[in-house]
Amino acid sequence: MPQSPQLLRRLLRAKDRMDGAAHEDWPIDKLAQVSAVSAAHFAREFKKAFGLPPHRYLLTRRIERAKTLLRDTDLPVTEIALQTGWTSLGTFGRIFRDITGESPRELRTRERALPHAGEHIPECVMRNIDRPNLNTAVLEKRRVEAAGKLGPQSKEDI
């Protein structure tokens, strides 16, 4: 069943709030309140409307912002972590590496070493290209990678 235009407008209101202040905490209850629906209904309908659960969407926005700050500023990684909503540098670094495949410092070094071929590409296009793929949860990615590194284990191997 398609979502009603009124519900989509309310969901978009919550999405806009997250976009405008991705560095803030956005628990489901607060987002549901912005959308004037229950928390469970909000989580279900947000994923149906935008393809990602609210938490993963927020992570995507935070990582996008962190990548931009790493590329375009000389701010320390700690300051970037705080500006993008993390309270722990360790958590920021671990999640950043899980999503992008490299540490914040490695990304900064690589981006600065490249000639700026993308200077003439609009920012909205660059953001779409750089947008992390969070269709799979970060912890699930970590489990799959660990399983791949360990290899399949069966009872015969033991």
Coordinates of C-alpha atoms in Angstrom, one line a residue:
M1 CA 0.0 0.0 0.0
P2 CA 1.5 3.4 -1.0
Q3 CA 2.2 5.9 1.7
S4 CA -0.1 8.9 1.9
P5 CA 1.3 12.3 0.9
Q6 CA 0.6 13.7 4.4
L7 CA 2.6 11.0 6.0
L8 CA 5.5 11.5 3.5
R9 CA 5.5 15.2 4.3
R10 CA 5.7 14.5 8.0
L11 CA 8.5 11.9 7.4
L12 CA 10.3 14.5 5.2
R13 CA 10.1 17.0 8.1
A14 CA 12.0 14.6 10.3
K15 CA 14.5 13.8 7.6
D16 CA 15.1 17.6 7.1
R17 CA 15.6 18.0 10.8
M18 CA 18.3 15.3 10.7
D19 CA 19.9 16.8 7.7
G20 CA 20.0 20.2 9.3
A21 CA 21.5 19.0 12.6
A22 CA 23.1 15.6 11.9
H23 CA 25.6 16.3 14.7
E24 CA 22.7 16.1 17.3
D25 CA 21.3 13.0 18.8
W26 CA 18.1 11.9 17.1
P27 CA 16.4 9.1 19.0
I28 CA 13.4 7.5 17.3
D29 CA 11.1 9.0 19.9
K30 CA 12.2 12.5 19.0
L31 CA 11.9 11.9 15.3
A32 CA 8.5 10.3 15.7
Q33 CA 7.4 13.3 17.7
V34 CA 8.5 15.6 14.8
S35 CA 6.5 13.5 12.4
A36 CA 3.5 13.2 14.7
V37 CA 3.4 9.4 14.6
S38 CA 4.3 6.6 17.0
A39 CA 7.9 5.5 17.2
A40 CA 7.4 2.1 15.7
H41 CA 5.2 3.5 12.9
F42 CA 7.9 6.1 12.2
A43 CA 10.7 3.6 12.0
R44 CA 8.8 1.3 9.6
E45 CA 7.5 4.1 7.4
F46 CA 10.8 6.0 7.2
K47 CA 12.6 2.9 6.0
K48 CA 9.8 2.2 3.4
A49 CA 10.0 5.9 2.2
F50 CA 13.7 6.4 2.1
G51 CA 15.2 2.9 1.8
L52 CA 17.2 3.1 5.1
P53 CA 16.3 3.0 8.8
P54 CA 16.6 6.4 10.4
H55 CA 19.8 5.5 12.3
R56 CA 21.6 4.4 9.1
Y57 CA 20.4 7.5 7.3
L58 CA 21.9 9.6 10.1
L59 CA 25.2 7.7 9.9
T60 CA 25.3 8.3 6.2
R61 CA 24.9 12.1 6.7
R62 CA 27.5 12.2 9.5
I63 CA 30.1 10.2 7.4
E64 CA 29.4 12.5 4.4
R65 CA 30.0 15.5 6.5
A66 CA 33.2 14.0 8.1
K67 CA 34.6 13.2 4.6
T68 CA 34.0 16.7 3.5
L69 CA 35.7 18.2 6.5
L70 CA 38.6 15.9 6.2
R71 CA 39.1 16.7 2.6
D72 CA 38.5 20.5 2.7
T73 CA 39.8 21.6 6.1
D74 CA 42.8 21.3 8.3
L75 CA 40.8 20.6 11.5
P76 CA 42.1 17.8 13.7
V77 CA 40.3 14.4 13.4
T78 CA 39.1 14.8 17.0
E79 CA 37.4 18.1 16.2
I80 CA 35.8 16.6 13.1
A81 CA 34.5 13.7 15.2
L82 CA 32.9 16.1 17.7
Q83 CA 31.5 18.4 15.0
T84 CA 29.8 15.4 13.2
G85 CA 28.1 14.1 16.3
W86 CA 30.4 11.5 17.9
T87 CA 31.4 11.8 21.5
S88 CA 34.2 9.2 21.3
L89 CA 37.1 9.4 18.9
G90 CA 37.5 5.6 19.0
T91 CA 33.9 5.0 18.0
F92 CA 34.2 7.6 15.2
G93 CA 37.3 6.0 13.9
R94 CA 36.0 2.4 14.0
I95 CA 32.7 3.3 12.4
F96 CA 34.4 5.5 9.8
R97 CA 36.7 2.7 8.8
D98 CA 33.9 0.1 8.8
I99 CA 31.9 2.3 6.4
T100 CA 34.6 3.8 4.1
G101 CA 37.2 1.1 4.3
E102 CA 39.9 3.5 5.6
S103 CA 40.7 5.5 8.6
P104 CA 40.0 9.3 8.7
R105 CA 43.7 10.0 8.4
E106 CA 44.2 7.7 5.5
L107 CA 41.2 9.3 3.7
R108 CA 42.6 12.8 4.3
T109 CA 46.1 11.8 3.0
R110 CA 44.7 10.0 -0.1
E111 CA 42.3 12.9 -1.0
R112 CA 45.0 15.5 -0.6
A113 CA 47.4 13.5 -2.8
L114 CA 45.0 13.4 -5.7
P115 CA 44.8 16.2 -8.2
H116 CA 41.5 18.0 -7.9
A117 CA 39.9 16.6 -11.0
G118 CA 36.5 17.0 -9.5
E119 CA 36.7 20.8 -9.0
H120 CA 34.3 21.3 -11.9
I121 CA 31.8 18.7 -10.7
P122 CA 28.8 20.1 -8.8
E123 CA 28.9 19.4 -5.0
C124 CA 25.6 17.6 -5.1
V125 CA 26.9 15.1 -7.6
M126 CA 30.1 14.6 -5.6
R127 CA 28.1 14.0 -2.5
N128 CA 26.1 11.4 -4.3
I129 CA 29.2 9.7 -5.5
D130 CA 30.8 9.7 -2.1
R131 CA 27.6 8.6 -0.2
P132 CA 28.4 5.5 1.8
N133 CA 26.3 2.4 1.1
L134 CA 24.6 1.5 4.3
N135 CA 22.0 -1.0 3.0
T136 CA 23.7 -3.5 5.3
A137 CA 24.2 -2.6 9.0
V138 CA 27.7 -1.7 10.0
L139 CA 27.8 -4.5 12.6
E140 CA 26.5 -7.0 10.0
K141 CA 29.3 -5.9 7.5
R142 CA 31.8 -6.6 10.3
R143 CA 30.4 -10.0 10.9
V144 CA 30.4 -10.9 7.2
E145 CA 34.0 -9.7 6.8
A146 CA 35.1 -11.6 9.9
A147 CA 33.4 -14.8 8.6
G148 CA 35.1 -14.3 5.3
K149 CA 38.5 -13.9 6.9
L150 CA 38.1 -17.0 9.1
G151 CA 36.7 -19.1 6.3
P152 CA 33.9 -21.6 6.6
Q153 CA 34.1 -23.9 9.5
S154 CA 32.3 -27.1 9.7
K155 CA 32.2 -29.9 12.3
E156 CA 34.6 -32.0 10.2
D157 CA 37.3 -29.2 10.5
I158 CA 37.2 -29.5 14.3

